[in-house]
Structures are given as structure tokens and as C-alpha cells.
Short mmCIF file of N, CA, C and O in Angstrom, two decimals:
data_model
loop_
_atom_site.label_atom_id
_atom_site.label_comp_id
_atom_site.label_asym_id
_atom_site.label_seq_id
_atom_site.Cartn_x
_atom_site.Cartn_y
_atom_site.Cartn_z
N UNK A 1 0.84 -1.17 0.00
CA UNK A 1 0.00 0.00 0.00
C UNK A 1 0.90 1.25 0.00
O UNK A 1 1.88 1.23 0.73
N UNK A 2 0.63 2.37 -0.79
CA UNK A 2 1.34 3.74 -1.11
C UNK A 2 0.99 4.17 0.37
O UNK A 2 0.08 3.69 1.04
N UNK A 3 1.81 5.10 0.72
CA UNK A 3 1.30 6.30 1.54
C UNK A 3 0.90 7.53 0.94
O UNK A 3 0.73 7.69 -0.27
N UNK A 4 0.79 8.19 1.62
CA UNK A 4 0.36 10.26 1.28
C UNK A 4 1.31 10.35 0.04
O UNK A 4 2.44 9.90 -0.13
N UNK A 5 0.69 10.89 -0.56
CA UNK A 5 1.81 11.85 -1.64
C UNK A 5 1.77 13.05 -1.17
O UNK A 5 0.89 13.91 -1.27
N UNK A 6 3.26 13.06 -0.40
CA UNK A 6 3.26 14.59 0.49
C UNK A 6 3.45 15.92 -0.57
O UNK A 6 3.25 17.09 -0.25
N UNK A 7 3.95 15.37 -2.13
CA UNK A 7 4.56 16.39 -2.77
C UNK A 7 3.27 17.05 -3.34
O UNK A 7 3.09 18.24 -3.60
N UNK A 8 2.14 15.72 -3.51
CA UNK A 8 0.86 16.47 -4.24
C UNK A 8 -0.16 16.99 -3.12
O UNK A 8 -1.20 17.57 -3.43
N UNK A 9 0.16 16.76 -1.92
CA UNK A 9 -1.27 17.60 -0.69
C UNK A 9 0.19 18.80 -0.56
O UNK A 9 -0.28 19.83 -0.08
N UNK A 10 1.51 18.96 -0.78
CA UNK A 10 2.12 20.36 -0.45
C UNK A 10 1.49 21.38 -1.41
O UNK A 10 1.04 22.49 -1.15
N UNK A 11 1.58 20.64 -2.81
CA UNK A 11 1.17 21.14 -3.96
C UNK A 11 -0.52 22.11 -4.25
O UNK A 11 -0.88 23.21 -4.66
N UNK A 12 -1.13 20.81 -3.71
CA UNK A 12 -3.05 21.39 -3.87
C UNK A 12 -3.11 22.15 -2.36
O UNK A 12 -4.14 22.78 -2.09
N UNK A 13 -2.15 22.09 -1.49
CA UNK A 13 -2.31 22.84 -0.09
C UNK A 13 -3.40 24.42 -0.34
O UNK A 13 -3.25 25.16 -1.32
N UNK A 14 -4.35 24.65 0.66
CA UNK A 14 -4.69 26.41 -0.06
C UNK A 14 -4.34 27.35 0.65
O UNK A 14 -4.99 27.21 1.68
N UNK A 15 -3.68 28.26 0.75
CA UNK A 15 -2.62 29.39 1.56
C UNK A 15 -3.27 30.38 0.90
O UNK A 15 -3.83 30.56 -0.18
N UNK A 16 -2.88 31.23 2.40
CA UNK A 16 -3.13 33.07 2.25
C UNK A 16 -2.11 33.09 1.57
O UNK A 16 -1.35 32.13 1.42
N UNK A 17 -1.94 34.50 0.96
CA UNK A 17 -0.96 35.22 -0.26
C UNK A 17 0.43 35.16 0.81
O UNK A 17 1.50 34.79 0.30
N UNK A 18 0.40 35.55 2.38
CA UNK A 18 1.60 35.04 2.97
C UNK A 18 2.31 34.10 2.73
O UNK A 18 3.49 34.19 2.39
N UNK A 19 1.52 32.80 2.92
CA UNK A 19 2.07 31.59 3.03
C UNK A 19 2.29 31.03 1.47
O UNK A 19 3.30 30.42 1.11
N UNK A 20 1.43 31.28 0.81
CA UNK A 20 2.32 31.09 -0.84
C UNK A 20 3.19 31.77 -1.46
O UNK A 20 3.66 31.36 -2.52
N UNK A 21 3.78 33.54 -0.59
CA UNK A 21 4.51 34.20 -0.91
C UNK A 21 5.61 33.37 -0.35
O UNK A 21 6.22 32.97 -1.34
N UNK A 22 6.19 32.91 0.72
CA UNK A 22 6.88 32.52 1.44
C UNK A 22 7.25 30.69 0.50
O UNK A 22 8.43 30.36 0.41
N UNK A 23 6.53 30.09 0.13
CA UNK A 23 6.47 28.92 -0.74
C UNK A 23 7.00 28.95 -1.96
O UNK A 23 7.78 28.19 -2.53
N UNK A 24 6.32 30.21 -2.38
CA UNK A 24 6.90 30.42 -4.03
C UNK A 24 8.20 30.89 -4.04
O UNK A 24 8.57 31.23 -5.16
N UNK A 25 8.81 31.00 -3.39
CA UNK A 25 10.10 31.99 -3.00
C UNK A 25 10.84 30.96 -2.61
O UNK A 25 11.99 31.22 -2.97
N UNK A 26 10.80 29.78 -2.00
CA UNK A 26 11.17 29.22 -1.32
C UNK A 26 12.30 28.23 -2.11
O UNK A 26 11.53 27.51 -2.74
N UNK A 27 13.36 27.86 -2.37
CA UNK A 27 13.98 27.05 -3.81
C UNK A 27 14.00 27.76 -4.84
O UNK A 27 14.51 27.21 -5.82
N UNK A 28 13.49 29.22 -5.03
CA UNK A 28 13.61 29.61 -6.52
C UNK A 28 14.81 29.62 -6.88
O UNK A 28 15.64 30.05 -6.08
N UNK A 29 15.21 29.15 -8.17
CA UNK A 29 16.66 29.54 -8.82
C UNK A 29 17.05 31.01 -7.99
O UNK A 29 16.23 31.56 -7.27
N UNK A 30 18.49 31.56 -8.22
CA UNK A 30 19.01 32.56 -8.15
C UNK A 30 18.71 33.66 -8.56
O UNK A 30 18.82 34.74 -7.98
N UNK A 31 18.06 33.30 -10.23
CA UNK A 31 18.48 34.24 -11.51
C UNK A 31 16.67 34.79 -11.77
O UNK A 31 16.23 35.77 -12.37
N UNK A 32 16.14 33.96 -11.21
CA UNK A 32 14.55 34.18 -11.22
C UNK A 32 14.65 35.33 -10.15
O UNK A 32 15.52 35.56 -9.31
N UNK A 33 13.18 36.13 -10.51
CA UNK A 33 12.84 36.94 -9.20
C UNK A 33 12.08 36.76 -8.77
O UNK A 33 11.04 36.48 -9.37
N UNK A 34 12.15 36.79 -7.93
CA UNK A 34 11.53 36.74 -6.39
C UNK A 34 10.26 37.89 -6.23
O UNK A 34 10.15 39.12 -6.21
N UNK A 35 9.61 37.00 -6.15
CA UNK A 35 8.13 37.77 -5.88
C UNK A 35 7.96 38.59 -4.65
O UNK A 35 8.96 38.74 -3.94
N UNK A 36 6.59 39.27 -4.22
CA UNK A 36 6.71 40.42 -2.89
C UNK A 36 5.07 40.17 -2.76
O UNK A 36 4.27 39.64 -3.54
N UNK A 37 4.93 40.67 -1.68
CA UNK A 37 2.78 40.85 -1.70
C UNK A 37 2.28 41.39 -2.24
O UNK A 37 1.22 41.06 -2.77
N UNK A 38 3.19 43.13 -2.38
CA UNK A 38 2.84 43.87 -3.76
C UNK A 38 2.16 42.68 -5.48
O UNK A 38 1.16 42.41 -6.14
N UNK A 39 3.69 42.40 -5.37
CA UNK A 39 3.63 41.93 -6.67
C UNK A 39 2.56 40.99 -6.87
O UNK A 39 1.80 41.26 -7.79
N UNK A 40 2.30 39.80 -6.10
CA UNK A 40 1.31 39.31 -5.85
C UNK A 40 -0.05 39.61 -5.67
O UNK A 40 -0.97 38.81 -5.85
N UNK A 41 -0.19 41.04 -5.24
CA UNK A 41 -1.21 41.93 -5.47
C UNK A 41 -1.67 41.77 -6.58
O UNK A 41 -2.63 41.07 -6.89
N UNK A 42 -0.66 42.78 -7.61
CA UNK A 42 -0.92 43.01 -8.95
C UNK A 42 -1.23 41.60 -9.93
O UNK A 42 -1.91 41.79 -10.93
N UNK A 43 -0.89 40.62 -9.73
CA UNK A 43 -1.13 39.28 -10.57
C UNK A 43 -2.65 38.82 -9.94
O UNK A 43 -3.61 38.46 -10.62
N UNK A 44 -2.62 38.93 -8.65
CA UNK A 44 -4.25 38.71 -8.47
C UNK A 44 -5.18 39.79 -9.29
O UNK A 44 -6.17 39.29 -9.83
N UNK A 45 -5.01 41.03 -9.44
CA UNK A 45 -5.79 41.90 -10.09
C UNK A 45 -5.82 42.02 -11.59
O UNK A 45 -6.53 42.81 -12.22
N UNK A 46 -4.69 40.85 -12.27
CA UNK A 46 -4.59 40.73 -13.47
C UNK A 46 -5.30 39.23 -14.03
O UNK A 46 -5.78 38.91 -15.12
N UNK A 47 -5.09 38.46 -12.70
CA UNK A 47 -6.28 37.15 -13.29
C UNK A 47 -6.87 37.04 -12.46
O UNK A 47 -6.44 36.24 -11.63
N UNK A 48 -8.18 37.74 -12.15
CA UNK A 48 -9.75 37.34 -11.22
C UNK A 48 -9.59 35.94 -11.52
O UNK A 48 -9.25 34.96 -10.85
N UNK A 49 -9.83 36.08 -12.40
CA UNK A 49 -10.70 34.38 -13.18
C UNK A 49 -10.01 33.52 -11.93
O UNK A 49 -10.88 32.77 -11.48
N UNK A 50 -8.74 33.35 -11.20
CA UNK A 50 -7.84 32.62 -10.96
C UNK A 50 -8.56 32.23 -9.49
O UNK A 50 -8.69 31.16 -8.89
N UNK A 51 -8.91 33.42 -9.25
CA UNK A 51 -8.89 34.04 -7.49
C UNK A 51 -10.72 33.60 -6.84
O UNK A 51 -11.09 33.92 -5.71
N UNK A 52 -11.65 32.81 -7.90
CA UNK A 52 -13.06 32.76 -7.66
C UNK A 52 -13.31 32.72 -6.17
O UNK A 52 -14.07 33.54 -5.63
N UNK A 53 -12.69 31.81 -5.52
CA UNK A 53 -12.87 31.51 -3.89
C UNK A 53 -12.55 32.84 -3.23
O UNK A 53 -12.77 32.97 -2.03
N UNK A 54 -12.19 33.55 -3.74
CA UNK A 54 -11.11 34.95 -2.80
C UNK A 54 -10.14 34.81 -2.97
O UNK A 54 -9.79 34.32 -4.05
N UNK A 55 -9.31 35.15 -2.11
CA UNK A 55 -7.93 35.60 -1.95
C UNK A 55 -7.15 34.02 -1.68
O UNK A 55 -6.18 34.11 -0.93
N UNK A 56 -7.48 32.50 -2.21
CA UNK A 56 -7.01 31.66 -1.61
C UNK A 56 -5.90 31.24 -2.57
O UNK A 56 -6.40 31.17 -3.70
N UNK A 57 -4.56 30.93 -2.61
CA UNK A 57 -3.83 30.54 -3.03
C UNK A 57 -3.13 29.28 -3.38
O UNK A 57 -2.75 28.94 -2.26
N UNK A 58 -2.79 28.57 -4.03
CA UNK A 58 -1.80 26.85 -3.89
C UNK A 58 -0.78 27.45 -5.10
O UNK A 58 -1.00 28.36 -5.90
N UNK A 59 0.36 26.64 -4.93
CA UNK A 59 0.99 25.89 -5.70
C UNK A 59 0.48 25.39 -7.14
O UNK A 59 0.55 26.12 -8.13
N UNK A 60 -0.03 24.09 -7.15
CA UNK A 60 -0.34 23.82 -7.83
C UNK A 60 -0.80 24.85 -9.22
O UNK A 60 -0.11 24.89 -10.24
N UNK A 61 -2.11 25.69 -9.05
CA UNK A 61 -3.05 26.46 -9.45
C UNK A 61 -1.75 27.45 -9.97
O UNK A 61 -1.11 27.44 -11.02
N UNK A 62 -1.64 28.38 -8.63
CA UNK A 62 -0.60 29.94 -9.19
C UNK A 62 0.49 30.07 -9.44
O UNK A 62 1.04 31.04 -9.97
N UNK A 63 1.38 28.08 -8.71
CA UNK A 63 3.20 28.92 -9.26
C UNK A 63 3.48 28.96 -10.17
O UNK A 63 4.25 29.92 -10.13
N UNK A 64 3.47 28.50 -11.49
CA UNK A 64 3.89 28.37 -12.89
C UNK A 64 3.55 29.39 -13.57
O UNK A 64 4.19 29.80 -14.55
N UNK A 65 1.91 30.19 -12.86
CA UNK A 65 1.22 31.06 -13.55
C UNK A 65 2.22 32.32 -13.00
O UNK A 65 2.51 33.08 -13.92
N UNK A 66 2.69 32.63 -11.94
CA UNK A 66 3.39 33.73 -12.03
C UNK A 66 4.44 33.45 -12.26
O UNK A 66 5.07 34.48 -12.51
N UNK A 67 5.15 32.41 -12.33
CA UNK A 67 6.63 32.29 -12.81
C UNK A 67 6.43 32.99 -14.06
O UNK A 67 7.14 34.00 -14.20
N UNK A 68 5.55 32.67 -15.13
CA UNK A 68 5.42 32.95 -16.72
C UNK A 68 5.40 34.34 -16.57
O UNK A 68 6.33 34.90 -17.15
N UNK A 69 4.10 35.56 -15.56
CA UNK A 69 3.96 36.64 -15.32
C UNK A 69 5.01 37.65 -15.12
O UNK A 69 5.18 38.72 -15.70
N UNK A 70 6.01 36.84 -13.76
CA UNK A 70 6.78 37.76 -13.09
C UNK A 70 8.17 38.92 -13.91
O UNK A 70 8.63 40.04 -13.70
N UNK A 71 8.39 37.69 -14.96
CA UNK A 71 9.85 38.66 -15.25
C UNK A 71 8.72 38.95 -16.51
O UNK A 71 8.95 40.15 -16.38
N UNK A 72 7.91 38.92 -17.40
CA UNK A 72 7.57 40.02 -17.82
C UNK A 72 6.95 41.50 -17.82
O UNK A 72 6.99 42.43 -18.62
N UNK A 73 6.23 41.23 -16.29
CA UNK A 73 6.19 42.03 -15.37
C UNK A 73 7.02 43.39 -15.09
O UNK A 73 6.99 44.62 -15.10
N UNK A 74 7.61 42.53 -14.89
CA UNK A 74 9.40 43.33 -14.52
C UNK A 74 9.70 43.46 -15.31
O UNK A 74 10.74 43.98 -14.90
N UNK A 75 9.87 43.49 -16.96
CA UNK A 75 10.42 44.07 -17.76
C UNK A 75 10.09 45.11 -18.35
O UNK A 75 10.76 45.81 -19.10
N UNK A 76 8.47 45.28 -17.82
CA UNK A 76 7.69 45.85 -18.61
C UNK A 76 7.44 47.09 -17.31
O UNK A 76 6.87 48.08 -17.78
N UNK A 77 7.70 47.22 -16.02
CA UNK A 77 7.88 47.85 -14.92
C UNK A 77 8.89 47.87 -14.13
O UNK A 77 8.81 47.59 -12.93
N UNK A 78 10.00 48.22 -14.77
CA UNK A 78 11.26 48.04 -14.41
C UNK A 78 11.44 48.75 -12.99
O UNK A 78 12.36 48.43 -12.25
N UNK A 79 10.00 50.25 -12.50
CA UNK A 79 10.15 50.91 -11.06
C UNK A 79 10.07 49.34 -10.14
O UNK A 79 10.91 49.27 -9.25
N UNK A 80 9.37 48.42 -10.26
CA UNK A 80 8.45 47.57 -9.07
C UNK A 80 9.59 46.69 -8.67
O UNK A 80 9.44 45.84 -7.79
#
């Protein structure tokens, strides 16, 4: 018999914007940037669609989606 797949309940876990700020950050490469609450702000206000429950966050669902966001973000708002 398998046990838990701890990597997929870390993954579907649902976190305040704290605790997925602190997650998403957490192992990033070097060369990647590093997200903020600000910034996280602004990506919630750029995909509602994402956010239906509120303000609830995972892994699964948002990290890839702002990985793709963040450095164009930043290229395109070089003040933030």
C-alpha cells in the first residue's frame, strides 16, 4: 500500500498570499525573481478568473502562472 503523496497535498495545499509568498520563493533559482505581496497583489488583479474563492492561493493552481507573469512584469515595470 502507497502512503500520502506529500509532494501532491504540499502542492493542492490552499494558503493566504503570505504563506504562498513565502512557498513560491522558497527554492527559486538565483536568476529568477523573487516575488513580494505587492507583486502578488498586482497578478491577483490581473487574473480574477484565478482568485473565484477569494484571496485563496496553492501551488499547484498559481506557481507556474506567475513564474510565466513575473519577469515580464518586470520588464515591462522596471520601477516595481
Amino acid at each position: 500500500m502507497r502512503g500520502p503523496d506529500l509532494d501532491k497535498e504540499r502542492s493542492e495545499k490552499k494558503r493566504t498570499l503570505s504563506e504562498f509568498l513565502a512557498s513560491y520563493n522558497e527554492g527559486l533559482p538565483a536568476e529568477y525573481p523573487k516575488a513580494s505581496a505587492p507583486l502578488l497583489r498586482k497578478f491577483n488583479g490581473a487574473y480574477p478568473e484565478l482568485f473565484k474563492n477569494g484571496n485563496i492561493w496553492s501551488l499547484d493552481q498559481h506557481r507556474k502562472r506567475v513564474m510565466d507573469w513575473l519577469p515580464n512584469y518586470m520588464r515591462a515595470n522596471p520601477e516595481a
